Amino acid sequence: MNNNLCIVSDFDGTITERDGLYTFIQMYAVGDWEKIEQEWAEGKINSKECLIEEFKLIPNLSEQLIDEFVKILKIDEYFIEFYNRIKHNNIDFYIVSDGIDYFIDRILYKYGLENIKIVSNHGEFVNGKFVITFPNDNTECKNNAGTCKCKILENLRNKYSKICYIGDGVSDYCVADKADVLFAKSRLAKYAKEHNIEYIPYKNFSSITNHYSSCGSIA
């Protein structure tokens, strides 16, 4: 086991081709979900409140509905190759997401990806109702996120001397300057550039594999 290095990745919009939860809300919510999304973007509500309020707008939410949605969601076409290579080299890999494990587990299972370490918000059906809880929040989290990514990376620092982080969006801003190597695209790349944070731009996981020397022996 290479305990000197771990690779941490966001999920929605990073491993998946598009933001899964955003797409799910967009497809199935009935009501002014965009107002809730805007309030989150403006910092008027936190991600926990945003998730809970948006899911309230989905009528007839069921396991079957989520299963049907998972069928249409695709992951980065190069992710499996990337993951198999780092696994072959005994490099620890974590998915750290402010999304929901119920979705993440099913998407990965669809592609035959099992036993990946996942740190995220939790969702489950209880008496027919979808309940979201936040086992990885942190009262000291500056963003009051459902999953405090800064705290997760802080904990990983106790185990690894080098952390590579892969992300794309707003939930990744707070950890952008806390990784030893940052791979960024979309809004995260824009944020890193504006805040003079060194990063490696990427288009997909093939791009990241091509930069393996930055993280160690991935390829």
Short mmCIF file of C-alpha atoms in Angstrom, two decimals:
data_model
loop_
_atom_site.label_atom_id
_atom_site.label_comp_id
_atom_site.label_asym_id
_atom_site.label_seq_id
_atom_site.Cartn_x
_atom_site.Cartn_y
_atom_site.Cartn_z
CA MET A 1 0.00 0.00 0.00
CA ASN A 2 1.32 3.42 -0.99
CA ASN A 3 0.60 5.33 2.22
CA ASN A 4 2.55 8.36 1.02
CA LEU A 5 -0.07 9.27 -1.56
CA CYS A 6 -3.81 9.31 -1.99
CA ILE A 7 -5.99 10.64 -4.77
CA VAL A 8 -9.28 12.31 -3.88
CA SER A 9 -12.00 13.10 -6.40
CA ASP A 10 -15.29 14.94 -6.44
CA PHE A 11 -18.12 12.95 -8.03
CA ASP A 12 -20.87 14.99 -9.70
CA GLY A 13 -19.56 16.65 -12.84
CA THR A 14 -16.11 15.19 -12.24
CA ILE A 15 -16.50 11.41 -12.41
CA THR A 16 -19.93 11.77 -14.00
CA GLU A 17 -20.20 13.58 -17.33
CA ARG A 18 -22.72 16.00 -15.85
CA ASP A 19 -23.82 16.94 -12.36
CA GLY A 20 -26.12 14.05 -11.46
CA LEU A 21 -28.07 15.64 -8.63
CA TYR A 22 -28.58 18.89 -10.53
CA THR A 23 -29.83 16.92 -13.54
CA PHE A 24 -32.12 14.81 -11.35
CA ILE A 25 -33.69 17.91 -9.80
CA GLN A 26 -33.97 19.55 -13.20
CA MET A 27 -35.79 16.53 -14.61
CA TYR A 28 -38.16 15.67 -11.79
CA ALA A 29 -38.70 18.62 -9.45
CA VAL A 30 -42.07 20.36 -9.63
CA GLY A 31 -41.97 23.96 -8.47
CA ASP A 32 -39.44 26.76 -8.27
CA TRP A 33 -36.32 24.68 -7.68
CA GLU A 34 -34.26 27.25 -9.57
CA LYS A 35 -34.98 29.82 -6.86
CA ILE A 36 -33.60 27.40 -4.25
CA GLU A 37 -30.55 26.77 -6.43
CA GLN A 38 -30.00 30.51 -6.80
CA GLU A 39 -30.27 31.09 -3.06
CA TRP A 40 -27.58 28.44 -2.56
CA ALA A 41 -25.36 30.00 -5.24
CA GLU A 42 -25.70 33.39 -3.53
CA GLY A 43 -24.88 31.91 -0.11
CA LYS A 44 -28.32 32.62 1.35
CA ILE A 45 -28.77 28.95 2.23
CA ASN A 46 -26.25 26.16 2.67
CA SER A 47 -25.96 22.97 0.63
CA LYS A 48 -27.80 20.94 3.28
CA GLU A 49 -30.81 23.22 3.14
CA CYS A 50 -30.62 23.31 -0.65
CA LEU A 51 -30.68 19.50 -0.97
CA ILE A 52 -33.52 19.00 1.48
CA GLU A 53 -35.71 21.74 0.00
CA GLU A 54 -35.14 20.65 -3.60
CA PHE A 55 -35.96 17.01 -2.86
CA LYS A 56 -39.24 18.15 -1.30
CA LEU A 57 -40.24 19.31 -4.79
CA ILE A 58 -40.02 15.83 -6.32
CA PRO A 59 -43.43 14.12 -6.32
CA ASN A 60 -43.65 10.32 -6.12
CA LEU A 61 -39.97 9.96 -5.34
CA SER A 62 -39.21 6.25 -5.30
CA GLU A 63 -36.43 3.72 -5.70
CA GLN A 64 -37.77 2.97 -9.17
CA LEU A 65 -37.58 6.63 -10.20
CA ILE A 66 -33.93 6.88 -9.09
CA ASP A 67 -33.09 3.57 -10.78
CA GLU A 68 -34.56 4.85 -14.05
CA PHE A 69 -32.51 8.04 -13.73
CA VAL A 70 -29.29 6.16 -13.01
CA LYS A 71 -29.71 4.28 -16.30
CA ILE A 72 -29.24 7.49 -18.29
CA LEU A 73 -26.37 8.99 -16.31
CA LYS A 74 -22.90 8.35 -17.71
CA ILE A 75 -19.47 8.54 -16.15
CA ASP A 76 -16.31 9.89 -17.77
CA GLU A 77 -15.39 7.35 -20.44
CA TYR A 78 -11.79 7.24 -19.18
CA PHE A 79 -12.51 6.92 -15.47
CA ILE A 80 -12.53 3.10 -15.32
CA GLU A 81 -9.13 2.89 -17.01
CA PHE A 82 -7.81 5.55 -14.64
CA TYR A 83 -9.18 3.80 -11.57
CA ASN A 84 -7.87 0.38 -12.62
CA ARG A 85 -4.40 1.83 -13.11
CA ILE A 86 -4.18 3.48 -9.71
CA LYS A 87 -5.63 0.36 -8.09
CA HIS A 88 -2.97 -1.74 -9.85
CA ASN A 89 -0.34 0.57 -8.35
CA ASN A 90 -1.89 0.30 -4.85
CA ILE A 91 -2.67 4.01 -4.65
CA ASP A 92 -5.54 4.80 -2.30
CA PHE A 93 -8.51 6.54 -3.91
CA TYR A 94 -11.42 8.35 -2.28
CA ILE A 95 -14.59 9.89 -3.65
CA VAL A 96 -15.44 12.90 -1.49
CA SER A 97 -18.76 14.42 -2.49
CA ASP A 98 -21.38 16.86 -1.27
CA GLY A 99 -23.82 14.66 -3.15
CA ILE A 100 -25.73 11.62 -1.91
CA ASP A 101 -24.35 8.10 -1.53
CA TYR A 102 -27.62 6.49 -2.63
CA PHE A 103 -27.01 7.88 -6.12
CA ILE A 104 -23.23 7.42 -6.12
CA ASP A 105 -23.42 3.75 -5.12
CA ARG A 106 -25.90 2.92 -7.85
CA ILE A 107 -24.04 4.77 -10.57
CA LEU A 108 -20.76 3.04 -9.72
CA TYR A 109 -22.48 -0.36 -9.45
CA LYS A 110 -23.88 0.10 -12.94
CA TYR A 111 -20.29 0.22 -14.22
CA GLY A 112 -19.09 -2.68 -12.09
CA LEU A 113 -17.15 -0.39 -9.74
CA GLU A 114 -17.33 -1.63 -6.18
CA ASN A 115 -15.47 -1.15 -2.90
CA ILE A 116 -14.44 2.43 -3.68
CA LYS A 117 -14.13 4.53 -0.53
CA ILE A 118 -16.95 7.10 -0.54
CA VAL A 119 -17.41 10.04 1.82
CA SER A 120 -20.67 11.90 1.17
CA ASN A 121 -24.11 12.78 2.42
CA HIS A 122 -26.38 9.82 3.12
CA GLY A 123 -29.73 9.04 1.58
CA GLU A 124 -32.11 6.16 2.22
CA PHE A 125 -35.79 5.30 2.00
CA VAL A 126 -37.45 5.10 5.40
CA ASN A 127 -41.11 4.01 5.39
CA GLY A 128 -41.34 5.04 1.76
CA LYS A 129 -39.82 8.50 2.32
CA PHE A 130 -36.38 9.52 1.05
CA VAL A 131 -34.42 10.82 4.03
CA ILE A 132 -31.16 12.76 3.64
CA THR A 133 -28.70 12.99 6.53
CA PHE A 134 -25.25 14.54 6.86
CA PRO A 135 -22.80 12.26 8.72
CA ASN A 136 -19.79 14.23 7.46
CA ASP A 137 -20.79 17.79 8.26
CA ASN A 138 -18.73 19.98 10.56
CA THR A 139 -19.97 22.75 12.84
CA GLU A 140 -16.80 24.71 12.03
CA CYS A 141 -17.19 24.38 8.26
CA LYS A 142 -16.94 27.85 6.70
CA ASN A 143 -19.35 26.86 3.92
CA ASN A 144 -21.65 24.92 6.25
CA ALA A 145 -21.59 22.16 3.65
CA GLY A 146 -23.28 18.81 4.03
CA THR A 147 -19.91 17.11 3.61
CA CYS A 148 -17.05 19.26 4.87
CA LYS A 149 -14.33 18.49 2.34
CA CYS A 150 -11.76 20.56 4.24
CA LYS A 151 -12.22 18.39 7.33
CA ILE A 152 -11.95 15.23 5.24
CA LEU A 153 -8.65 16.36 3.72
CA GLU A 154 -7.41 17.41 7.15
CA ASN A 155 -8.08 13.89 8.41
CA LEU A 156 -6.34 12.36 5.38
CA ARG A 157 -3.26 14.47 6.17
CA ASN A 158 -2.77 12.32 9.25
CA LYS A 159 -2.34 9.29 7.01
CA TYR A 160 -0.82 10.55 3.75
CA SER A 161 2.06 12.88 2.98
CA LYS A 162 0.73 13.81 -0.46
CA ILE A 163 -2.83 14.44 -1.60
CA CYS A 164 -3.96 14.92 -5.19
CA TYR A 165 -7.44 16.41 -5.62
CA ILE A 166 -9.67 16.31 -8.71
CA GLY A 167 -12.70 18.60 -8.96
CA ASP A 168 -14.87 20.85 -11.06
CA GLY A 169 -17.27 22.96 -9.01
CA VAL A 170 -18.29 25.17 -6.13
CA SER A 171 -18.11 22.46 -3.45
CA ASP A 172 -14.41 22.07 -4.31
CA TYR A 173 -13.45 25.72 -3.75
CA CYS A 174 -12.59 25.32 -0.08
CA VAL A 175 -10.07 22.52 -0.69
CA ALA A 176 -8.46 24.04 -3.77
CA ASP A 177 -5.48 25.38 -1.80
CA LYS A 178 -5.23 22.38 0.53
CA ALA A 179 -4.15 19.71 -1.95
CA ASP A 180 -0.55 19.16 -2.98
CA VAL A 181 -1.65 18.73 -6.58
CA LEU A 182 -4.94 20.13 -7.88
CA PHE A 183 -6.60 19.01 -11.10
CA ALA A 184 -9.35 21.47 -12.00
CA LYS A 185 -11.85 22.20 -14.76
CA SER A 186 -14.96 24.36 -15.22
CA ARG A 187 -15.82 26.60 -12.26
CA LEU A 188 -13.05 25.20 -10.08
CA ALA A 189 -10.41 26.07 -12.68
CA LYS A 190 -11.82 29.60 -12.92
CA TYR A 191 -11.78 29.92 -9.13
CA ALA A 192 -8.21 28.64 -8.85
CA LYS A 193 -7.02 31.03 -11.53
CA GLU A 194 -8.75 34.01 -9.88
CA HIS A 195 -7.20 33.15 -6.50
CA ASN A 196 -3.70 32.40 -7.83
CA ILE A 197 -3.92 28.74 -6.84
CA GLU A 198 -1.67 26.49 -8.87
CA TYR A 199 -3.61 23.82 -10.75
CA ILE A 200 -3.40 21.44 -13.67
CA PRO A 201 -6.27 21.85 -16.14
CA TYR A 202 -7.92 18.67 -17.36
CA LYS A 203 -10.64 17.72 -19.78
CA ASN A 204 -11.24 14.15 -18.67
CA PHE A 205 -9.54 11.36 -16.72
CA SER A 206 -7.34 10.54 -19.70
CA SER A 207 -5.80 13.99 -19.24
CA ILE A 208 -5.15 13.24 -15.58
CA THR A 209 -3.49 9.91 -16.33
CA ASN A 210 -1.22 11.71 -18.80
CA HIS A 211 -0.03 13.90 -15.91
CA TYR A 212 0.68 10.92 -13.67
CA SER A 213 4.15 12.21 -12.76
CA SER A 214 2.50 15.06 -10.84
CA CYS A 215 0.84 12.60 -8.49
CA GLY A 216 3.30 9.76 -8.56
CA SER A 217 3.24 6.48 -10.41
CA ILE A 218 -0.36 6.28 -11.64
CA ALA A 219 0.15 4.91 -15.13
#
